Short mmCIF file of C-alpha atoms in Angstrom, two decimals:
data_model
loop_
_atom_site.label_atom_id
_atom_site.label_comp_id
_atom_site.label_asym_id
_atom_site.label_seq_id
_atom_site.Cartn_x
_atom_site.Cartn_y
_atom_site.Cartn_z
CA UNK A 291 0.00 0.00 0.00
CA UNK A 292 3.00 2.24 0.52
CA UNK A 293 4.38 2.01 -2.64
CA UNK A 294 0.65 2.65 -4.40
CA UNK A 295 1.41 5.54 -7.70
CA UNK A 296 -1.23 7.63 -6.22
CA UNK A 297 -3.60 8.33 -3.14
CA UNK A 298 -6.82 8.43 -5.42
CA UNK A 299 -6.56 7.20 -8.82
CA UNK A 300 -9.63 7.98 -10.82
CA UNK A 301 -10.93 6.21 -14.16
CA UNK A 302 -12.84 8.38 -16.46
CA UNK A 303 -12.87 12.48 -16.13
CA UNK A 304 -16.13 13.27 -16.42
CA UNK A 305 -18.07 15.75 -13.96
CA UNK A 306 -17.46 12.58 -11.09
CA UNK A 307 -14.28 11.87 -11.54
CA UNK A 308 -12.61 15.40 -12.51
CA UNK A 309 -14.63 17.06 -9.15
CA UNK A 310 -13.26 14.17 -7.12
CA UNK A 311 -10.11 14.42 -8.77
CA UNK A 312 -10.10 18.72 -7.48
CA UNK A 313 -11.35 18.22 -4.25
CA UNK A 314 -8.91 15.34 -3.24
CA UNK A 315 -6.11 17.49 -4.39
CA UNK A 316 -7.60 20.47 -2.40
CA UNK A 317 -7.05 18.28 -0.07
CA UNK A 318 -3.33 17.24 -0.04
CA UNK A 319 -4.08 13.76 -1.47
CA UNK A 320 -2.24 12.66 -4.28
CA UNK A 321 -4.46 12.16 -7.90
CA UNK A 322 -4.11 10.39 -10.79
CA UNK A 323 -6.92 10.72 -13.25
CA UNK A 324 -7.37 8.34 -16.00
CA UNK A 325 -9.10 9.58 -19.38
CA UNK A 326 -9.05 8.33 -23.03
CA UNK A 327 -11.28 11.24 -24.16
CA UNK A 328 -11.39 14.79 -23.18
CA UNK A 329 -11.52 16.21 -19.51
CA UNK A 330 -14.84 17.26 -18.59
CA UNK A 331 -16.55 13.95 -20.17
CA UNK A 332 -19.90 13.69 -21.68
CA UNK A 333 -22.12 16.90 -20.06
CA UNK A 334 -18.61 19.74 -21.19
CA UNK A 335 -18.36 17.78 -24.66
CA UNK A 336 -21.84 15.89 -25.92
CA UNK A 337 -24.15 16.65 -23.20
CA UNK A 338 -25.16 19.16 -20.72
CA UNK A 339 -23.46 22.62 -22.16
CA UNK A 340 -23.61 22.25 -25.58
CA UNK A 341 -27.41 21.26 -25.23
CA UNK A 342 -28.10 23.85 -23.06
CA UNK A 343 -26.13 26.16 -26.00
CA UNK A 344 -28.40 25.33 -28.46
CA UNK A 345 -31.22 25.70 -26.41
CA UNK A 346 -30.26 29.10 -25.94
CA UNK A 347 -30.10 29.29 -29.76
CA UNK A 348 -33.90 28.49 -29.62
CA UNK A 349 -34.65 30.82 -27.22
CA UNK A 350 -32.85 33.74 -29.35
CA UNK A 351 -34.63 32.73 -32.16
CA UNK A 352 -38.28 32.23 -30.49
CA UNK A 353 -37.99 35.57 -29.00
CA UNK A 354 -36.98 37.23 -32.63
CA UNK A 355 -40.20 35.33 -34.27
CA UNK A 356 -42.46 36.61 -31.60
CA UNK A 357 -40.98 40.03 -30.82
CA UNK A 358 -43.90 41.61 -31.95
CA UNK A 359 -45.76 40.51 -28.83
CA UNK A 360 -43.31 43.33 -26.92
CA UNK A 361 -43.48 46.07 -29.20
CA UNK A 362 -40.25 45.72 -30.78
CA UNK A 363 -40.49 44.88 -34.75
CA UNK A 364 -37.67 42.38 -36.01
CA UNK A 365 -37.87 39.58 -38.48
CA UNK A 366 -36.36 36.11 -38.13
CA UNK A 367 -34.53 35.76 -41.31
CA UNK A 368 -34.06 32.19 -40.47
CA UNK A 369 -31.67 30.34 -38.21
CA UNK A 370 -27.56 29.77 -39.49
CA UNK A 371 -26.79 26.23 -38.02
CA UNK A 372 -23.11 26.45 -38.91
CA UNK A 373 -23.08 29.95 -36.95
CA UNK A 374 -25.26 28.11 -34.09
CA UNK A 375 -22.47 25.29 -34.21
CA UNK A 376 -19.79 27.66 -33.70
CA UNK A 377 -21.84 28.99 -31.01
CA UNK A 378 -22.39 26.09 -29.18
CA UNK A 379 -18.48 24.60 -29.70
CA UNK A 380 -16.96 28.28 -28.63
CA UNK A 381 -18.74 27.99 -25.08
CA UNK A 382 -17.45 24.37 -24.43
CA UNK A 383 -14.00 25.40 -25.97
CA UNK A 384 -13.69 28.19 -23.22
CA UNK A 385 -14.92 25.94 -20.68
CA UNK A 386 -12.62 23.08 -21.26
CA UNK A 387 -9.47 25.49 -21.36
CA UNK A 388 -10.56 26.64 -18.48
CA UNK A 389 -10.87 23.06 -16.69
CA UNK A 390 -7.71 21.76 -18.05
CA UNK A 391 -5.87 24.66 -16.70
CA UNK A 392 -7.78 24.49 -13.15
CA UNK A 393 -6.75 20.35 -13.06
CA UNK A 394 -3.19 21.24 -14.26
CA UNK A 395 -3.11 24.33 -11.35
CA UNK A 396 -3.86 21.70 -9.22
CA UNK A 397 -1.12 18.86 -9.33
CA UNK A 398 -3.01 16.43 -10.97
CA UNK A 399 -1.45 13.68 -13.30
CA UNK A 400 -3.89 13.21 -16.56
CA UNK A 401 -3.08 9.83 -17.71
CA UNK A 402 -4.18 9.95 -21.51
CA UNK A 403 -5.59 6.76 -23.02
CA UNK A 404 -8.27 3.81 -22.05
CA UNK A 405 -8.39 2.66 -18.62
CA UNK A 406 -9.14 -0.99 -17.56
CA UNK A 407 -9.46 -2.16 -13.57
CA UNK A 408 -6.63 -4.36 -13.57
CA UNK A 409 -6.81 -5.39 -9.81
CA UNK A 410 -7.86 -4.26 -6.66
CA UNK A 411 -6.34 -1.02 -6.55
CA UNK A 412 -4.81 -1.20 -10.24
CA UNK A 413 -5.51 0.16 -13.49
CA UNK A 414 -4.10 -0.62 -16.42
CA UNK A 415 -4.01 1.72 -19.83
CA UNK A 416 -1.77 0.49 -22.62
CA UNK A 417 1.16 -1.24 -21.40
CA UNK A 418 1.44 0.44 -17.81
CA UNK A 419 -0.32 -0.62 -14.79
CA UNK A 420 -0.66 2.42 -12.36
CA UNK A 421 -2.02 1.88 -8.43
CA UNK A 422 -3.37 3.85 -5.67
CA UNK A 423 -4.67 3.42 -2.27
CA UNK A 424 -7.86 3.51 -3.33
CA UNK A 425 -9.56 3.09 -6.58
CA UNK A 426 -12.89 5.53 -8.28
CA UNK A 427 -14.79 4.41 -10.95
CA UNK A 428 -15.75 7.02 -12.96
CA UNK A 429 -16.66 5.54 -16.08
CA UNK A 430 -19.63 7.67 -17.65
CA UNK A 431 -22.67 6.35 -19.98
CA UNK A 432 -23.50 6.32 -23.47
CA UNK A 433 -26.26 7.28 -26.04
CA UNK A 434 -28.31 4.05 -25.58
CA UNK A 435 -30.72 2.38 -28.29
CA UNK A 436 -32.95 -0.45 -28.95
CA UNK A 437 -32.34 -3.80 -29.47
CA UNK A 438 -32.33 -4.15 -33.78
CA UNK A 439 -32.74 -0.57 -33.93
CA UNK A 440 -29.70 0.61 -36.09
CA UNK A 441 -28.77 4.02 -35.44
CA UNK A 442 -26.71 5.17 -38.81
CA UNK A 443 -25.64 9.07 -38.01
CA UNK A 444 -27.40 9.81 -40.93
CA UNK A 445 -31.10 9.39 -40.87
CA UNK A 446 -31.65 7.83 -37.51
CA UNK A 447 -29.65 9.87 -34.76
CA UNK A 448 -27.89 9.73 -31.38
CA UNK A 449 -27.77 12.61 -29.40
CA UNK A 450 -24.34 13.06 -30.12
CA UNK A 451 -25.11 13.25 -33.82
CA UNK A 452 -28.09 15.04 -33.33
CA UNK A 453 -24.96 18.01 -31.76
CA UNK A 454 -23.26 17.94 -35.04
CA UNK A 455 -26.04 18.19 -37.42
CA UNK A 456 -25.22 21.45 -39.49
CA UNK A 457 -29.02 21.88 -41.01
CA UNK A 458 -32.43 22.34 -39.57
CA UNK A 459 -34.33 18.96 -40.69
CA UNK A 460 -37.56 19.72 -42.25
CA UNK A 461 -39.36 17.08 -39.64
CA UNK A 462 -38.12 15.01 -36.97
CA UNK A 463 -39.41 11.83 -35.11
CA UNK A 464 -37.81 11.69 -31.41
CA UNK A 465 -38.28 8.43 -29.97
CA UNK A 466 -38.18 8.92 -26.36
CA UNK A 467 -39.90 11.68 -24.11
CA UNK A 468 -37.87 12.13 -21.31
CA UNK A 469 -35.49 14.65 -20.51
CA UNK A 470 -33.18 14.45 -23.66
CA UNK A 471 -36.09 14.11 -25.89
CA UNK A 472 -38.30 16.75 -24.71
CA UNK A 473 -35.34 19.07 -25.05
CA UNK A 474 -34.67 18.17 -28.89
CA UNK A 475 -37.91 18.19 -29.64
CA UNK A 476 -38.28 21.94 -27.98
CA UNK A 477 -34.88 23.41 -30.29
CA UNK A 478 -36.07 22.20 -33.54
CA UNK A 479 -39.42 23.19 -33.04
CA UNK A 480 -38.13 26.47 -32.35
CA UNK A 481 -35.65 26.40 -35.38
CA UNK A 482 -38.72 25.53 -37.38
CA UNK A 483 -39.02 21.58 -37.75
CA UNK A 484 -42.01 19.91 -37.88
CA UNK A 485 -41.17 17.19 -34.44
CA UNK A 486 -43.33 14.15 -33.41
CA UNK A 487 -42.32 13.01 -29.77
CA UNK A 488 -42.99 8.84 -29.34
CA UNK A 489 -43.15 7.30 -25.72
CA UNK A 490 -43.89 4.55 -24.33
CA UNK A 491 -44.85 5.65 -21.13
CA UNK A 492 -48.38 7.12 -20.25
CA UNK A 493 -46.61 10.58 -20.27
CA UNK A 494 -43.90 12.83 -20.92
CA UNK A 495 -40.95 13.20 -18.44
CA UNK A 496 -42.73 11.00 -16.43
CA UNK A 497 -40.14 11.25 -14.00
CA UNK A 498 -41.69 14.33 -13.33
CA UNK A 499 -45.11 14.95 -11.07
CA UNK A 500 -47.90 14.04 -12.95
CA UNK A 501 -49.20 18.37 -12.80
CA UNK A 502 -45.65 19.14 -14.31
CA UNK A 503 -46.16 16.64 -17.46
CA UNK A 504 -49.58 17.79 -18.10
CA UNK A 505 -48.02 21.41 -18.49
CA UNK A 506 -45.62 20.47 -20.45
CA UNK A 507 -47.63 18.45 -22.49
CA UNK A 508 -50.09 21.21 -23.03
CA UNK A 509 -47.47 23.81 -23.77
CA UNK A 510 -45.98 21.60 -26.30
CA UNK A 511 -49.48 21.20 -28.26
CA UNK A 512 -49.61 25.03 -28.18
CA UNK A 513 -46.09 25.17 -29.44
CA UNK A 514 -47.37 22.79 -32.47
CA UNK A 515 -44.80 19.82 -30.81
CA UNK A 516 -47.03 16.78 -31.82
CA UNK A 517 -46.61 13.68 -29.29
CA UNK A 518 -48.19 10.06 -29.15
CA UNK A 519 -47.62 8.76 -25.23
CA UNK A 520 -48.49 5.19 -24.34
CA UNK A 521 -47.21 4.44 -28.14
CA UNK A 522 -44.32 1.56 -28.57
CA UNK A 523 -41.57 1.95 -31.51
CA UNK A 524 -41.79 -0.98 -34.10
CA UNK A 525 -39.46 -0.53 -36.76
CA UNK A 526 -37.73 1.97 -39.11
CA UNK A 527 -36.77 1.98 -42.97
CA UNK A 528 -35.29 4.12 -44.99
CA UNK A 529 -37.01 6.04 -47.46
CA UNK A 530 -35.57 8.03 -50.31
CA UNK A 531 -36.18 11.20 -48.87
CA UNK A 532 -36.31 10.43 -45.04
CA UNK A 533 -37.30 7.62 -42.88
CA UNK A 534 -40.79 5.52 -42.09
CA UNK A 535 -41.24 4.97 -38.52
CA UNK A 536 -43.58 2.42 -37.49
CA UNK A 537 -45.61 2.81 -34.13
CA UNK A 538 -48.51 0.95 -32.06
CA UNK A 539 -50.43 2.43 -29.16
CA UNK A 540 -51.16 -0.14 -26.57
CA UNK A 541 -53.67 -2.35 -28.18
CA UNK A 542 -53.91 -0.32 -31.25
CA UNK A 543 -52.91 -1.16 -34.77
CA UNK A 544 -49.09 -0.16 -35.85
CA UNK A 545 -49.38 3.13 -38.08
CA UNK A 546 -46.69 5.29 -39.55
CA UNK A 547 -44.83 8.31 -39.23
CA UNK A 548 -42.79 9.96 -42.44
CA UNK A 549 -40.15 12.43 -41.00
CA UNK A 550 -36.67 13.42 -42.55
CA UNK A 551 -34.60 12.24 -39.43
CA UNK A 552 -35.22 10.40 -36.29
CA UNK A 553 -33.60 10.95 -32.95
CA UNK A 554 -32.89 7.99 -30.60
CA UNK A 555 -33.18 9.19 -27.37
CA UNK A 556 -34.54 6.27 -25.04
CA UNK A 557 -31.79 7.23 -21.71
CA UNK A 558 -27.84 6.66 -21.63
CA UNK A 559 -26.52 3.51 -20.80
CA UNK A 560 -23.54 2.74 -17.97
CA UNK A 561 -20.02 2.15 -19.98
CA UNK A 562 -18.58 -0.40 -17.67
CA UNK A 563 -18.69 -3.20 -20.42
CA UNK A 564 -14.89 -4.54 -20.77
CA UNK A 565 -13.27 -2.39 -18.08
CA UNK A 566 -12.64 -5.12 -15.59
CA UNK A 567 -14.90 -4.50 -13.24
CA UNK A 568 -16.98 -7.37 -12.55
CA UNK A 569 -13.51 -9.76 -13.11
CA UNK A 570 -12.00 -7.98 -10.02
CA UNK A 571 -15.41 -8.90 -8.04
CA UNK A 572 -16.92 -5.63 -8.31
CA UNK A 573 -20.80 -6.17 -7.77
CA UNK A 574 -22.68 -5.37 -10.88
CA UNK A 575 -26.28 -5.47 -12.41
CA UNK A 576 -27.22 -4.84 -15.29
CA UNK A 577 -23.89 -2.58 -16.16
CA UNK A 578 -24.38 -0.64 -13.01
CA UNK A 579 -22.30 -0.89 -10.45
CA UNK A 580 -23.80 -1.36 -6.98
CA UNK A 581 -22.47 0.56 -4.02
CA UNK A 582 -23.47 1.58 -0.38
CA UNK A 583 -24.77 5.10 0.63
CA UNK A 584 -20.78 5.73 0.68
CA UNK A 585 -20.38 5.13 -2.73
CA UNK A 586 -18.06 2.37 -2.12
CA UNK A 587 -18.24 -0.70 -4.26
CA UNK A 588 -17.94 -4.43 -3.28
CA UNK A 589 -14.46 -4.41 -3.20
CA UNK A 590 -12.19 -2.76 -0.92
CA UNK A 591 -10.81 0.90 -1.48
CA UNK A 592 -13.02 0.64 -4.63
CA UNK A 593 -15.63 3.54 -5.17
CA UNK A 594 -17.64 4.32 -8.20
CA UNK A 595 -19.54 7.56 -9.24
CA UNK A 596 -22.12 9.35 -11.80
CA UNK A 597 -23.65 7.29 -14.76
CA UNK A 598 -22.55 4.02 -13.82
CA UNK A 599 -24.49 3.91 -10.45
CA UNK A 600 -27.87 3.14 -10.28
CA UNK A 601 -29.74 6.20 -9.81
CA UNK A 602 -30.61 10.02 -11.40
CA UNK A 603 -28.10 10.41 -14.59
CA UNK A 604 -27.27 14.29 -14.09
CA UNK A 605 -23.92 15.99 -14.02
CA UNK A 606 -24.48 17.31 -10.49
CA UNK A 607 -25.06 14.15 -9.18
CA UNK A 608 -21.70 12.74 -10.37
CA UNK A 609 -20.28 16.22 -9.39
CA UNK A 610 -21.41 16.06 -6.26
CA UNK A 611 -20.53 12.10 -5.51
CA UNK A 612 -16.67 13.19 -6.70
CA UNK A 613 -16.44 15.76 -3.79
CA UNK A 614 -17.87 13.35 -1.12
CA UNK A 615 -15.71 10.24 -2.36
CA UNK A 616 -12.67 12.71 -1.60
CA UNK A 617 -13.53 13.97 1.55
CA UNK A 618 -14.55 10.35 2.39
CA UNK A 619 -11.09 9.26 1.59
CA UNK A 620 -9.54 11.70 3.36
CA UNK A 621 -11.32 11.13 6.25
CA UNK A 622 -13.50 14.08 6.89
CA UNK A 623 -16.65 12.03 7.34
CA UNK A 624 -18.84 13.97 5.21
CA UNK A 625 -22.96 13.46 5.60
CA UNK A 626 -24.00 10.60 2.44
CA UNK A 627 -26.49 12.48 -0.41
CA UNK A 628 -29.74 12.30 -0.14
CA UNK A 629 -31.06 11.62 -3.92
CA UNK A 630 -34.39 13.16 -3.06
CA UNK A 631 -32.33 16.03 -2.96
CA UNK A 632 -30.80 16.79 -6.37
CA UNK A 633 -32.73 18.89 -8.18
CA UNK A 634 -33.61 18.03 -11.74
CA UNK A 635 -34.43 20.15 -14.55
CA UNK A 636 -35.53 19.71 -18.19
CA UNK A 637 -34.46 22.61 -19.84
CA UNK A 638 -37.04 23.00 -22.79
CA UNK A 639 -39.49 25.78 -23.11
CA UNK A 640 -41.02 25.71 -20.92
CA UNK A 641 -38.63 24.50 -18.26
CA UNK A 642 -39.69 21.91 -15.76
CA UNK A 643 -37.54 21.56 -12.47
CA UNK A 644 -38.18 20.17 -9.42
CA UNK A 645 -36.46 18.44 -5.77
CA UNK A 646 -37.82 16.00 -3.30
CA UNK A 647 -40.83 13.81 -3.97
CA UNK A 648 -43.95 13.89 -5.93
CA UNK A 649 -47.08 13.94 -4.66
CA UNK A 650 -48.06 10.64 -5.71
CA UNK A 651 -44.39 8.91 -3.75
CA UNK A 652 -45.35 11.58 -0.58
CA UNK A 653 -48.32 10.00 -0.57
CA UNK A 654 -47.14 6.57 -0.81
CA UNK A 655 -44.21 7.36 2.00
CA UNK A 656 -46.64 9.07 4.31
CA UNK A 657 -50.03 8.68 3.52
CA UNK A 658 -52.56 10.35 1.42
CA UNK A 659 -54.14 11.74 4.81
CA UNK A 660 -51.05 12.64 6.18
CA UNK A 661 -49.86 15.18 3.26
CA UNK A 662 -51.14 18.64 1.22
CA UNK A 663 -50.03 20.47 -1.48
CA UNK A 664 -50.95 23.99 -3.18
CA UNK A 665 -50.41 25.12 -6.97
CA UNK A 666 -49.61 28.84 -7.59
CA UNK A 667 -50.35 29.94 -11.29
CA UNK A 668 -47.76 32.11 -12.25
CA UNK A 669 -50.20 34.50 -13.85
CA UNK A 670 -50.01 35.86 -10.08
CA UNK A 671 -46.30 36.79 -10.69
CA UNK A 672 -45.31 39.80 -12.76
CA UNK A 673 -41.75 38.49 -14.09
CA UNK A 674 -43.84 35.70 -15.45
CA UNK A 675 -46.45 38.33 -16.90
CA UNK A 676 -43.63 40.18 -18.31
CA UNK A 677 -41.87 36.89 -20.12
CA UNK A 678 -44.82 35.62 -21.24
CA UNK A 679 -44.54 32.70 -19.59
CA UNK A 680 -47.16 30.43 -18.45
CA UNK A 681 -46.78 27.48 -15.42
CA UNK A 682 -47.10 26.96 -11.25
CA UNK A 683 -45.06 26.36 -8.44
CA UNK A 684 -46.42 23.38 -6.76
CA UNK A 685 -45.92 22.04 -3.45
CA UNK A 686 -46.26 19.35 -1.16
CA UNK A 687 -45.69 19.28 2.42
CA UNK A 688 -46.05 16.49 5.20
CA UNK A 689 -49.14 17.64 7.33
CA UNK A 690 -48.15 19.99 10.06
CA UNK A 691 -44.15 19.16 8.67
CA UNK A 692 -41.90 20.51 6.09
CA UNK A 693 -42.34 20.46 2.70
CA UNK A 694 -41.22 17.53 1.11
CA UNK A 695 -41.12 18.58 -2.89
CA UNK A 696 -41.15 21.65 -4.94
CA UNK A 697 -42.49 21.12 -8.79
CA UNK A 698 -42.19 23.89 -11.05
CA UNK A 699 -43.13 24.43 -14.96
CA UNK A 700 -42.20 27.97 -16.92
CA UNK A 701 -39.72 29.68 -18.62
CA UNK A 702 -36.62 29.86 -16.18
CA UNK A 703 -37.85 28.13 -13.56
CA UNK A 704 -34.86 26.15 -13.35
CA UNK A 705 -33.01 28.66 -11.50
CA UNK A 706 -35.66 28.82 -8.72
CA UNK A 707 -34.56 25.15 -8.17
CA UNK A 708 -31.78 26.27 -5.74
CA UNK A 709 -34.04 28.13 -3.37
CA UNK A 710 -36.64 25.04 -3.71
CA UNK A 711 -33.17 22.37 -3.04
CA UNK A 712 -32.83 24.46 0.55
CA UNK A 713 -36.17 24.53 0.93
CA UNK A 714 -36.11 20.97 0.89
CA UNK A 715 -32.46 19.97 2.25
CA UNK A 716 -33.14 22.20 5.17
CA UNK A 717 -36.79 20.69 5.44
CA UNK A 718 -37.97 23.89 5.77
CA UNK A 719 -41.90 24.66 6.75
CA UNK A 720 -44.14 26.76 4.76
CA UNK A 721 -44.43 29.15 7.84
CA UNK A 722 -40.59 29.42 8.09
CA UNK A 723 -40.52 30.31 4.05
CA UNK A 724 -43.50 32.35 4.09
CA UNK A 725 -42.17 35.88 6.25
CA UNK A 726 -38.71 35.75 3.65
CA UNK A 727 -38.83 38.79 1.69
CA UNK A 728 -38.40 38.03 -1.87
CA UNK A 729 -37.38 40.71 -4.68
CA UNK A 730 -39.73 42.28 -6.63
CA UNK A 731 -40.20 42.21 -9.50
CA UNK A 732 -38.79 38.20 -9.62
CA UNK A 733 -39.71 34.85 -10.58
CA UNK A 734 -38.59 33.82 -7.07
CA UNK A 735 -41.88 35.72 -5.73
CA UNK A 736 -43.77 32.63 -6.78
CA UNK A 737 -42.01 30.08 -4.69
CA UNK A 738 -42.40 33.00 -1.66
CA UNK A 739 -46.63 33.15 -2.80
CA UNK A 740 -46.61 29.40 -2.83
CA UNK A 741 -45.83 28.88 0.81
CA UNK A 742 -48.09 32.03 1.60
CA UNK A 743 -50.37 30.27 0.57
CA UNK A 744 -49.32 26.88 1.35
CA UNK A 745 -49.06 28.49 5.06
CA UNK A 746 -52.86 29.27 4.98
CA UNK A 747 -52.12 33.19 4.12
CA UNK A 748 -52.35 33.32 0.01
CA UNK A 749 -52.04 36.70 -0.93
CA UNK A 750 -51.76 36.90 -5.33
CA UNK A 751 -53.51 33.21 -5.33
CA UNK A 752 -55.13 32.59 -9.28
CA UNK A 753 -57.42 29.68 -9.48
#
């Protein structure tokens, strides 16, 4: 053990393992960080930013088509992908620069190339075999597809392809309507596709409380976003202009949909496949690797973090599980996350976020007698009257307790979500939220009207 390479030695640098990698060197442990791509993994390269980029893109040009509405005359002459693209790849440019320097400031060895778990506390990439005391998994996750469905790059898409396609595509089928999905589906539309969402689940981000997917849902019809839920993919071909997709509702006959492209976007899977792991005894199912509360695998000195454990597939989450396998290591003790806790957020227009549970799990955990919730329309909020912008804040709280989730649908609501995550981390009660002042004219006014009311003293309250 005294002669290991490194304290921590890390394989894969995505948001778990570079964040580990920076917080165990902020804390005088020795790192070695393992990566056959680029630092910063799949959210800095194919994932979170540039999404979020184009998004943005969407945004710009939504707010050009309909500037009208605010007085101001402009035209949308239509929408440069290539200038988008360069867009998009300047902001992750400046943000990996800016992470490779910060890991380099740091004392941290990048080992370049693919990784394999070797043995207990070894790794192996190429012909060297490096070791530390202890060992985090770090792997990351890929686009996923379906079994016999082919996807080409060219007419049937991956995310990742669907970030490198330099046209607008007349019409687009995206199979899936979760979070990845719902957001492709919301850029095109805005850049002036025809899109057809297909799910197979009764809803869209059904993640989500129901309230929040019914918004959604009906702000997407209003947008012109056409969607078939409860609807299972069958098969695709290749047509001479396009592709054929053929679909079946649940007991329904198969039908078709003509589109130019389709997107595949049915969840990422864990890349563990071939690394080693489950020859050195690490615990696995189903690709994931299993862990404790603690993040630590089966095997000894072994963690693993982000994608590859069972559980949310966000950035922060594999952010956050970095710092706290560091500080576990180096033997601070820190407090385990609680999952309820992350907040998620599907950035499409309009934005859903949320944190803690829905009402239908509170009322499963606690009993439908023993919770109550309260939805405030945002048409009671002026920043929301002044954006346009259409959705609620709802909540639920344990009878006579704290509140135990925060749902919210509208344009920007995602960055309400911190106030709701200490709201909910702090289990704060609607009586100790309600006498907060909050800034007027804001968007944060809504969450402060919510547990007015919520409190049993609703002041701008909209049925």
């Amino acid at each position: 053990m005294a002669d290991a390479d490194y304290d921590v030695l890390i394989l894969g640098a995505g948001s778990g393992g570079y964040a580990c990698a920076l917080r165990a060197a902020q804390l005088g442990l020795t790192v070695g960080l393992v990566e056959k791509s680029k630092v910063g993994g799949t959210c800095l390269h194919v994932g979170c930013i540039p999404t979020k980029a184009l998004l943005h893109a969407a945004e710009v040009a939504d707010s050009a088509r309909e500037s009208e509405r605010f007085g101001v005359r402009a035209t949308l002459e239509g929408v440069d992908v290539p200038g988008v693209l360069k867009y998009k790849d300047g902001v992750v440019d400046r943000l990996f620069k800016g992470l490779t320097g910060l890991v380099k400031s740091r004392g941290i060895t990048v080992i370049e190339g693919e990784g394999r778990l070797t043995g207990p506390r070894q790794v192996t990439v190429g012909d060297t075999a490096y070791t530390g005391r202890h060992v985090v998994l770090a792997s990351g996750s890929y686009a996923r597809s379906l079994p016999g469905l082919e996807v080409d790059g060219e007419r049937v898409l991956s995310s990742e392809h669907a970030l490198r396609l330099d046209r607008v595509p007349r019409s687009v089928v995206v199979l899936g309507g979760g979070v990845i999905g719902c957001e492709f589906a919301s850029v095109w539309r805005s850049f002036g596709a025809e899109v057809t969402i297909v799910e197979a689940l009764p809803r869209l981000v059904a993640a989500e409380d129901e309230a929040s997917s019914k918004a959604l849902e009906r702000a997407f019809r209003k947008r012109g976003i056409a969607f078939r839920t409860g609807t299972r993919f069958q098969s695709v071909e290749r047509t001479a202009d396009g592709v054929s997709v053929t679909i079946a509702a649940e007991g329904g006959e198969p039908s078709t949909i003509e589109a130019e492209l389709m997107l595949v976007a049915v969840g990422r899977g864990p890349v563990t496949d071939g690394l080693g792991y489950d020859e050195q005894g690490v615990a696995m199912e189903r690709g994931f690797v299993l862990t404790d509360e603690r993040c630590r695998t089966s095997v000894d000195s072994v963690y693993a973090v982000g994608d590859i454990v069972p559980g949310l597939q966000l950035a922060h989450r594999g952010f956050q599980q970095g710092i706290f396998v560091a500080e576990d290591i180096a033997g601070l003790d820190p407090r385990p996350i609680d999952e309820a806790a992350i907040p998620r957020v599907t950035y499409s227009s309009p934005e859903v976020a949320s944190v803690g549970l829905d009402e239908q799990t509170a009322a499963e955990r606690f009993g439908a007698d023993g919770i109550e919730s309260v939805t405030y329309d945002l048409g009671g909020n002026g920043k929301s009257q002044i954006l346009k912008t259409q959705g609620f804040v709802k909540l639920v709280r344990r009878v006579d307790g704290p509140v135990v989730g925060i749902h919210m649908v509208g344009d920007r609501v995602g960055e309400l979500v911190g106030q709701a995550q200490l709201i909910y981390g702090w289990e704060g009660y609607p009586e100790d939220v309600a006498p907060l002042v909050h800034a007027h004219p804001t968007q944060n006014e809504a969450l402060g009207e919510a547990h007015l009311a919520l409190a049993g003293k609703p002041l701008h309250a909209h049925s």
